[in-house]
Amino acid sequence: MTVSIGDTIPNLDLTATGGRSVKLSEYQGKHLVLYFYPKASTPGCTQEGQNFRDAAEAFAAANTVILGASRDSLKAQETFKAKQGFNFDLLSDQDEALCRAFDVIKPKKMFGKDTVGVERSTFLIDAAGVLRQEWRGVKVKGHVEEVLAAARSLATSPPA
């Protein structure tokens, strides 16, 4: 099943930094930004994570939690989080269950070769666990500000 706007998100078991097992339902009561990136410790993914890190207090003020996700190993995620000082958890989705649920595995061209990988995408989920907004094929510059504006709007609007 692929999640679409207006759907309740699946309650998958996920591995988060810190070696914790989490379920997306644990975040109900708060809004959730779930962003997918292609590969930990690469330039674009590092910049995107730093932008979310730097805006984390503003997201918290909007009752919004941030989670980053990729197909990287937990060890790679731990290293990435520590090196960049991320103040939010990263999810290791090596079995691609979360990626498939949000349909972010896409065909890509890399160095002239056809491959498949994670399309940089962000999803805004409300406090009831319903997908409210999505951004696909994200360009890093200005993206976090756009997501923050949407989170602030969600935080101030009455529940649907």
Coordinates of N, CA and C in Angstrom, one line a residue, residues 6-159:
G6 N -4.2 12.5 2.8 CA -5.5 12.1 3.4 C -5.5 10.7 4.1
D7 N -4.5 9.9 3.8 CA -4.4 8.6 4.3 C -3.7 8.6 5.7
T8 N -4.1 7.7 6.6 CA -3.4 7.4 7.8 C -2.1 6.6 7.4
I9 N -1.0 7.1 8.0 CA 0.3 6.4 7.6 C 0.4 5.1 8.3
P10 N 1.1 4.1 7.7 CA 1.2 2.8 8.3 C 2.1 2.8 9.5
N11 N 1.8 1.9 10.5 CA 2.5 1.9 11.7 C 3.6 0.8 11.7
L12 N 4.6 1.1 10.9 CA 5.7 0.2 10.7 C 6.7 0.2 11.9
D13 N 7.4 -0.9 12.1 CA 8.5 -1.0 13.1 C 9.7 -0.5 12.4
L14 N 10.4 0.4 12.9 CA 11.6 1.0 12.3 C 12.7 1.1 13.3
T15 N 13.9 1.1 12.7 CA 15.1 1.2 13.5 C 15.7 2.6 13.4
A16 N 15.8 3.2 14.6 CA 16.2 4.6 14.7 C 17.6 4.7 15.3
T17 N 18.3 5.8 15.1 CA 19.5 6.0 15.7 C 19.4 5.9 17.2
G18 N 20.4 5.5 17.9 CA 20.4 5.1 19.3 C 20.0 3.7 19.5
G19 N 19.9 2.9 18.3 CA 19.5 1.5 18.4 C 18.1 1.2 18.8
R20 N 17.3 2.3 18.8 CA 15.9 2.1 19.3 C 15.0 1.6 18.2
S21 N 14.0 0.8 18.6 CA 13.0 0.4 17.6 C 11.8 1.3 17.9
V22 N 11.3 1.9 16.8 CA 10.2 2.9 17.0 C 9.1 2.5 16.0
K23 N 7.9 3.0 16.3 CA 6.7 2.9 15.5 C 6.3 4.3 15.2
L24 N 5.8 4.6 14.0 CA 5.3 5.9 13.6 C 4.2 6.4 14.5
S25 N 3.4 5.5 15.1 CA 2.3 5.9 16.0 C 2.8 6.5 17.3
E26 N 4.1 6.3 17.6 CA 4.6 6.9 18.8 C 4.6 8.4 18.7
Y27 N 4.5 8.9 17.5 CA 4.6 10.4 17.3 C 3.3 11.1 17.2
Q28 N 2.2 10.3 17.4 CA 0.8 10.9 17.4 C 0.7 11.8 18.5
G29 N 0.0 12.9 18.3 CA -0.1 14.0 19.3 C 0.8 15.2 18.9
K30 N 1.7 14.9 18.0 CA 2.6 15.9 17.4 C 2.6 15.7 15.9
H31 N 2.9 16.8 15.2 CA 3.0 16.7 13.8 C 4.4 16.1 13.5
L32 N 4.5 15.5 12.3 CA 5.7 14.8 12.0 C 6.2 15.2 10.6
V33 N 7.5 15.6 10.5 CA 8.1 15.7 9.2 C 8.9 14.5 9.0
L34 N 8.6 13.7 8.0 CA 9.4 12.5 7.6 C 10.1 12.8 6.3
Y35 N 11.4 13.0 6.3 CA 12.1 13.3 5.0 C 13.0 12.1 4.7
F36 N 13.0 11.8 3.4 CA 13.8 10.8 2.8 C 14.9 11.4 2.0
Y37 N 16.1 10.8 2.2 CA 17.3 11.3 1.4 C 18.0 10.1 0.8
P38 N 18.7 10.3 -0.3 CA 19.4 9.2 -1.0 C 20.5 8.5 -0.2
K39 N 21.4 9.2 0.4 CA 22.5 8.6 1.0 C 23.2 9.4 2.1
A40 N 23.4 8.9 3.2 CA 24.0 9.6 4.4 C 25.4 10.1 4.0
S41 N 25.7 11.2 4.5 CA 27.1 11.8 4.4 C 27.5 12.2 2.9
T42 N 26.5 12.4 2.1 CA 26.8 12.9 0.7 C 26.4 14.4 0.8
P43 N 27.0 15.3 -0.1 CA 26.8 16.7 0.0 C 25.4 17.2 0.1
G44 N 24.5 16.8 -0.8 CA 23.1 17.3 -0.7 C 22.4 16.8 0.5
C45 N 22.6 15.6 0.9 CA 21.9 15.0 2.1 C 22.4 15.7 3.3
T46 N 23.7 16.0 3.4 CA 24.3 16.7 4.5 C 23.7 18.0 4.6
Q47 N 23.6 18.8 3.5 CA 23.1 20.2 3.6 C 21.6 20.1 4.0
E48 N 20.8 19.2 3.5 CA 19.4 19.1 3.9 C 19.3 18.8 5.3
G49 N 20.1 17.9 5.8 CA 20.0 17.5 7.3 C 20.4 18.7 8.1
Q50 N 21.5 19.4 7.7 CA 21.9 20.6 8.5 C 20.8 21.7 8.5
N51 N 20.1 21.8 7.4 CA 19.0 22.8 7.4 C 17.9 22.4 8.3
F52 N 17.5 21.1 8.3 CA 16.5 20.7 9.3 C 17.0 20.8 10.7
R53 N 18.3 20.5 11.0 CA 18.9 20.6 12.3 C 18.8 22.1 12.8
D54 N 19.2 23.0 11.9 CA 19.2 24.4 12.3 C 17.8 25.0 12.5
A55 N 16.8 24.3 12.0 CA 15.4 24.8 12.1 C 14.6 24.0 13.2
A56 N 15.3 23.1 13.8 CA 14.6 22.1 14.7 C 13.8 22.8 15.8
E57 N 14.4 23.9 16.4 CA 13.6 24.6 17.5 C 12.4 25.2 16.9
A58 N 12.4 25.8 15.7 CA 11.2 26.4 15.1 C 10.2 25.3 14.8
F59 N 10.6 24.1 14.4 CA 9.7 23.0 14.2 C 9.1 22.6 15.5
A60 N 9.9 22.5 16.5 CA 9.4 22.1 17.9 C 8.3 23.1 18.4
A61 N 8.6 24.4 18.1 CA 7.6 25.4 18.5 C 6.3 25.2 17.7
A62 N 6.3 24.6 16.6 CA 5.1 24.3 15.8 C 4.6 22.9 16.1
N63 N 5.0 22.3 17.2 CA 4.6 21.0 17.7 C 4.9 19.9 16.6
T64 N 6.1 20.0 16.0 CA 6.5 19.1 14.9 C 7.8 18.5 15.2
V65 N 7.8 17.1 15.1 CA 9.0 16.3 15.2 C 9.6 16.1 13.8
I66 N 10.9 16.0 13.7 CA 11.6 15.7 12.5 C 12.2 14.3 12.5
L67 N 12.0 13.5 11.5 CA 12.7 12.2 11.3 C 13.3 12.2 9.9
G68 N 14.5 11.8 9.8 CA 15.1 11.6 8.5 C 15.2 10.1 8.2
A69 N 15.1 9.7 6.9 CA 15.2 8.2 6.6 C 15.9 8.0 5.3
S70 N 16.7 6.9 5.3 CA 17.3 6.4 4.1 C 17.5 4.9 4.2
R71 N 18.1 4.4 3.1 CA 18.3 2.9 3.1 C 19.7 2.6 3.7
D72 N 20.3 3.6 4.3 CA 21.7 3.3 4.9 C 21.6 2.4 6.1
S73 N 22.7 1.8 6.4 CA 22.7 1.0 7.6 C 22.6 1.8 8.9
L74 N 22.3 1.2 10.0 CA 22.2 2.0 11.3 C 23.5 2.6 11.6
K75 N 24.6 1.9 11.3 CA 26.0 2.4 11.6 C 26.2 3.7 10.8
A76 N 25.9 3.7 9.5 CA 26.0 4.8 8.7 C 25.2 6.0 9.2
Q77 N 24.0 5.7 9.6 CA 23.1 6.7 10.2 C 23.6 7.3 11.5
E78 N 24.1 6.4 12.3 CA 24.7 6.9 13.6 C 25.9 7.8 13.3
T79 N 26.8 7.4 12.4 CA 27.9 8.2 12.1 C 27.5 9.6 11.5
F80 N 26.5 9.6 10.6 CA 26.0 10.8 10.0 C 25.4 11.7 11.0
K81 N 24.6 11.2 11.9 CA 24.0 12.0 12.9 C 25.0 12.6 13.9
A82 N 26.0 11.8 14.3 CA 27.0 12.3 15.2 C 27.9 13.4 14.6
K83 N 28.3 13.1 13.4 CA 29.2 14.0 12.7 C 28.6 15.4 12.4
Q84 N 27.3 15.4 12.1 CA 26.6 16.6 11.8 C 25.8 17.2 13.0
G85 N 25.9 16.6 14.1 CA 25.2 17.1 15.3 C 23.7 17.2 15.1
F86 N 23.1 16.3 14.4 CA 21.6 16.3 14.2 C 20.9 16.2 15.5
N87 N 19.9 17.0 15.7 CA 19.1 17.0 17.0 C 17.8 16.3 16.7
F88 N 17.8 15.3 15.9 CA 16.6 14.5 15.6 C 17.1 13.1 15.2
D89 N 16.2 12.1 15.2 CA 16.6 10.8 14.9 C 16.6 10.5 13.4
L90 N 17.5 9.6 13.0 CA 17.5 9.1 11.6 C 17.0 7.6 11.6
L91 N 16.3 7.2 10.6 CA 15.8 5.9 10.5 C 16.6 5.1 9.4
S92 N 16.9 3.9 9.8 CA 17.6 3.0 8.8 C 16.5 2.1 8.2
D93 N 16.3 2.2 6.9 CA 15.2 1.5 6.2 C 15.9 0.5 5.2
Q94 N 16.7 -0.3 5.7 CA 17.4 -1.2 4.8 C 16.5 -2.2 4.1
D95 N 15.4 -2.6 4.7 CA 14.5 -3.5 4.0 C 13.5 -2.7 3.1
E96 N 13.6 -1.4 3.1 CA 12.8 -0.5 2.2 C 11.3 -0.5 2.4
A97 N 10.9 -1.0 3.6 CA 9.5 -1.1 3.9 C 8.9 0.4 4.0
L98 N 9.6 1.3 4.6 CA 9.1 2.6 4.8 C 9.2 3.3 3.4
C99 N 10.3 3.1 2.7 CA 10.5 3.7 1.4 C 9.4 3.3 0.4
R100 N 9.0 2.0 0.5 CA 8.0 1.5 -0.4 C 6.6 2.1 0.0
A101 N 6.4 2.2 1.3 CA 5.1 2.7 1.8 C 4.9 4.2 1.3
F102 N 5.9 4.9 1.2 CA 5.8 6.3 0.7 C 6.2 6.5 -0.7
D103 N 6.5 5.4 -1.4 CA 6.8 5.4 -2.9 C 7.9 6.3 -3.2
V104 N 9.1 6.2 -2.6 CA 10.2 7.1 -2.8 C 11.3 6.4 -3.6
I105 N 11.2 5.1 -3.9 CA 12.2 4.4 -4.6 C 11.9 4.6 -6.1
K106 N 12.8 5.3 -6.8 CA 12.5 5.7 -8.2 C 13.7 5.3 -9.1
P107 N 13.4 5.2 -10.4 CA 14.5 5.0 -11.3 C 15.3 6.3 -11.4
K108 N 16.7 6.2 -11.5 CA 17.5 7.3 -11.6 C 18.6 7.1 -12.6
K109 N 19.3 8.1 -13.0 CA 20.5 7.9 -13.8 C 21.7 8.4 -13.0
M110 N 22.7 7.6 -12.8 CA 23.9 8.0 -12.1 C 25.1 7.7 -12.9
F111 N 25.8 8.8 -13.3 CA 27.0 8.6 -14.1 C 26.7 7.9 -15.4
G112 N 25.5 8.2 -16.0 CA 25.0 7.7 -17.2 C 24.4 6.3 -17.2
K113 N 24.4 5.7 -16.0 CA 23.8 4.4 -15.8 C 22.5 4.4 -15.2
D114 N 21.6 3.5 -15.6 CA 20.3 3.4 -15.0 C 20.4 2.7 -13.7
T115 N 19.8 3.2 -12.6 CA 19.8 2.6 -11.3 C 18.5 3.0 -10.6
V116 N 18.2 2.4 -9.4 CA 17.1 2.9 -8.6 C 17.6 3.4 -7.3
G117 N 17.0 4.4 -6.8 CA 17.4 4.9 -5.5 C 16.3 5.7 -4.9
V118 N 16.6 6.3 -3.7 CA 15.6 7.1 -3.0 C 15.5 8.5 -3.7
E119 N 14.3 8.9 -4.0 CA 14.1 10.2 -4.5 C 13.9 11.1 -3.3
R120 N 14.7 12.2 -3.2 CA 14.6 13.1 -2.1 C 13.1 13.6 -2.0
S121 N 12.5 13.3 -0.8 CA 11.1 13.6 -0.7 C 10.8 13.9 0.8
T122 N 9.8 14.7 1.1 CA 9.4 15.1 2.4 C 7.9 14.9 2.6
F123 N 7.5 14.5 3.7 CA 6.1 14.3 4.0 C 5.7 14.9 5.4
L124 N 4.6 15.6 5.4 CA 4.1 16.3 6.6 C 2.9 15.5 7.1
I125 N 3.0 15.0 8.3 CA 1.9 14.2 8.8 C 1.4 14.9 10.1
D126 N 0.0 14.9 10.2 CA -0.6 15.6 11.3 C -0.5 14.8 12.6
A127 N -1.0 15.5 13.6 CA -1.0 14.8 15.0 C -1.8 13.6 15.1
A128 N -2.7 13.4 14.2 CA -3.6 12.2 14.2 C -3.0 11.1 13.3
G129 N -1.8 11.3 12.7 CA -1.2 10.3 11.9 C -1.6 10.3 10.4
V130 N -2.2 11.4 10.0 CA -2.7 11.5 8.6 C -1.7 12.3 7.7
L131 N -1.4 11.8 6.5 CA -0.5 12.5 5.6 C -1.3 13.8 5.1
R132 N -0.7 14.9 5.3 CA -1.3 16.2 4.9 C -0.6 16.9 3.7
Q133 N 0.7 16.7 3.6 CA 1.4 17.3 2.5 C 2.6 16.5 2.1
E134 N 3.0 16.6 0.8 CA 4.2 15.9 0.4 C 4.9 16.8 -0.6
W135 N 6.2 16.6 -0.6 CA 7.1 17.3 -1.6 C 8.0 16.2 -2.2
R136 N 8.0 16.0 -3.5 CA 8.8 15.0 -4.2 C 9.8 15.7 -5.1
G137 N 10.9 14.9 -5.3 CA 11.9 15.5 -6.2 C 12.5 16.8 -5.6
V138 N 12.6 16.8 -4.3 CA 13.0 18.0 -3.6 C 14.4 18.6 -4.0
K139 N 14.4 19.9 -4.2 CA 15.7 20.6 -4.3 C 16.0 21.2 -2.9
V140 N 17.2 21.0 -2.4 CA 17.5 21.4 -1.0 C 17.3 22.8 -0.7
K141 N 17.8 23.7 -1.6 CA 17.8 25.2 -1.3 C 16.3 25.6 -1.1
G142 N 16.1 26.2 0.1 CA 14.7 26.8 0.4 C 13.7 25.8 0.8
H143 N 14.0 24.5 0.8 CA 13.0 23.4 1.1 C 12.6 23.4 2.5
V144 N 13.5 23.5 3.5 CA 13.2 23.4 4.9 C 12.3 24.6 5.3
E145 N 12.5 25.8 4.7 CA 11.7 26.9 5.0 C 10.2 26.7 4.6
E146 N 10.1 26.1 3.4 CA 8.8 25.7 2.9 C 8.0 24.7 3.8
V147 N 8.8 23.7 4.2 CA 8.2 22.7 5.1 C 7.8 23.3 6.4
L148 N 8.7 24.2 7.0 CA 8.4 24.8 8.2 C 7.1 25.7 8.1
A149 N 7.0 26.4 7.0 CA 5.8 27.2 6.9 C 4.5 26.3 6.9
A150 N 4.6 25.2 6.2 CA 3.5 24.2 6.2 C 3.2 23.7 7.6
A151 N 4.3 23.4 8.3 CA 4.1 22.8 9.7 C 3.5 23.9 10.6
R152 N 3.9 25.1 10.4 CA 3.3 26.2 11.2 C 1.8 26.3 10.9
S153 N 1.5 26.3 9.6 CA 0.1 26.4 9.2 C -0.7 25.2 9.8
L154 N -0.2 24.0 9.8 CA -0.9 22.9 10.3 C -1.1 23.0 11.8
A155 N 0.0 23.6 12.5 CA -0.1 23.7 13.9 C -1.2 24.7 14.4
T156 N -1.5 25.7 13.5 CA -2.4 26.7 13.9 C -3.8 26.5 13.3
S157 N -4.0 25.5 12.5 CA -5.3 25.2 11.9 C -6.0 24.1 12.8
P158 N -7.3 24.2 12.8 CA -8.1 23.2 13.6 C -8.0 21.8 13.0
P159 N -8.1 20.8 13.7 CA -8.0 19.4 13.2 C -9.1 19.2 12.1

